[in-house]
Short mmCIF file of C-alpha atoms in Angstrom, two decimals:
data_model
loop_
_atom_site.label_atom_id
_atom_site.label_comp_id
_atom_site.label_asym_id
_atom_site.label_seq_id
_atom_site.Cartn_x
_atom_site.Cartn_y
_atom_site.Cartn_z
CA UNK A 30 -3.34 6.46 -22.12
CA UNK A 31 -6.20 6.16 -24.47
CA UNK A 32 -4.71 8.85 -26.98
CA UNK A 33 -1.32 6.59 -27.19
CA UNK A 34 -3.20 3.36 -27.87
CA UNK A 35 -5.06 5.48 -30.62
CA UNK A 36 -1.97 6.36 -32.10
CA UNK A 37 -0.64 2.99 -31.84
CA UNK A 38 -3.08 1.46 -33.07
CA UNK A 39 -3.81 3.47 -36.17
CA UNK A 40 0.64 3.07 -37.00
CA UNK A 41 -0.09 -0.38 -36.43
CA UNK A 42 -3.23 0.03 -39.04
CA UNK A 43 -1.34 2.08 -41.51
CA UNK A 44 1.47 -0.72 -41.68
CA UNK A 45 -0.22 -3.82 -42.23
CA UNK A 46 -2.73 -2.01 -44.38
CA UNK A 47 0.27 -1.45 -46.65
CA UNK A 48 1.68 -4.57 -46.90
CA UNK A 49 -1.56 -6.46 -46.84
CA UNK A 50 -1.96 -4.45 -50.60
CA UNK A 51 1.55 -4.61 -51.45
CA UNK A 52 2.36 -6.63 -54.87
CA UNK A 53 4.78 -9.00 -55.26
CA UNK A 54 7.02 -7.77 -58.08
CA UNK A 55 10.22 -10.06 -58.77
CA UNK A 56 13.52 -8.47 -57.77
CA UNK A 57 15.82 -9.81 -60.76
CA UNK A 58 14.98 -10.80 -64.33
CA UNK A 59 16.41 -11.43 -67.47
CA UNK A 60 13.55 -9.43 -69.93
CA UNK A 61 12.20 -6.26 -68.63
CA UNK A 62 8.90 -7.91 -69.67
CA UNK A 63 9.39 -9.93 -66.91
CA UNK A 64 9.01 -7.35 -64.03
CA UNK A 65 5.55 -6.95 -65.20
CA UNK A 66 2.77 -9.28 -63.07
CA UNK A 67 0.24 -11.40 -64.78
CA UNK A 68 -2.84 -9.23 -65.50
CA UNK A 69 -0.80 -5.83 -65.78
CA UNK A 70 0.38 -4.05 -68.99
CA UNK A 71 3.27 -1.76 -69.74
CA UNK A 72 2.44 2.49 -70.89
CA UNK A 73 5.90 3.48 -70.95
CA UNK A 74 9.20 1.53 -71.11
CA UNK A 75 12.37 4.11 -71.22
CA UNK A 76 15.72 3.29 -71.14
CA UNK A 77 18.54 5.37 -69.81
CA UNK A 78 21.74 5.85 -67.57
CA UNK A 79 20.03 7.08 -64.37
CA UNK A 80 22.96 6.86 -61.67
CA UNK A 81 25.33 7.60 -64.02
CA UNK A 82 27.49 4.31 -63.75
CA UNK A 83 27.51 3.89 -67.79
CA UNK A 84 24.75 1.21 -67.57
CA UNK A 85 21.63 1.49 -68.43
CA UNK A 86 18.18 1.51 -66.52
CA UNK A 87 15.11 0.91 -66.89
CA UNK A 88 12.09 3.12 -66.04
CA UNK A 89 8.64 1.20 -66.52
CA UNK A 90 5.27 2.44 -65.93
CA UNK A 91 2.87 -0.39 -65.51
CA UNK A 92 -1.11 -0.47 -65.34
CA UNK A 93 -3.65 -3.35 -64.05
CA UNK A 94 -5.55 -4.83 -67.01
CA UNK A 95 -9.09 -5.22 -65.52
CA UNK A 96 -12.51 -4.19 -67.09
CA UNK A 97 -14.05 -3.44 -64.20
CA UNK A 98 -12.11 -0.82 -63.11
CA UNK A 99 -12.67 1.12 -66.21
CA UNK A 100 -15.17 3.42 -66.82
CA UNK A 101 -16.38 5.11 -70.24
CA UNK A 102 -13.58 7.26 -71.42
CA UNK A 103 -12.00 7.04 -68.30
CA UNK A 104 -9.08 4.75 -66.32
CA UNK A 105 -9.58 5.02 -62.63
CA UNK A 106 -6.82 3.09 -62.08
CA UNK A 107 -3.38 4.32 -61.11
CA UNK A 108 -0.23 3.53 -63.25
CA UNK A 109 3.16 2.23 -60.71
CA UNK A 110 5.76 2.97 -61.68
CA UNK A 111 8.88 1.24 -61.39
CA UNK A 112 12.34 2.41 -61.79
CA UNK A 113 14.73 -0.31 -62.37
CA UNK A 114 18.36 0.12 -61.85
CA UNK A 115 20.65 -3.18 -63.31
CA UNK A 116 24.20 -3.83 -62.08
CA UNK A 117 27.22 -5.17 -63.31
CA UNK A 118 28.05 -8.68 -61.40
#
């Protein structure tokens, strides 16, 4: 009984701990500037036809822009990436 409410409890933990540090990133847009938060700047912006439906997509890498997460000569931050695929409506 004890080992299921562990395991619960730590599923439980692993789930809100994700969406408690989830970020809020906008579903549509009209810019692909616009998919990128206040206080974050873009490293890579490619365009290209990933699903092959003759439109192109977007695939944006994205970094916070904080000081104090950077050390000398060194980012200790992780990039997201985000992979943006449009549609035709």
């Amino acid at each position: 009984m004890k080992k299921n409410f562990f395991v619960l409890s730590l599923i439980l933990f692993i789930f809100y701990s994700f969406n408690l540090f989830a970020l809020n990133f906008p579903k549509k847009a009209d810019k692909i500037e616009d998919f990128i938060p206040k206080g974050w700047k873009s490293i890579i912006i490619k365009k290209g036809d990933l699903n092959k439906d003759k439109i192109d997509d977007v695939v944006l890498i994205i970094e916070k822009n904080d000081p104090k997460n950077f050390k000398k000569m060194r980012n200790h931050i992780k990039p997201v990436l985000r992979i943006i695929i449009q549609e035709l409506y």
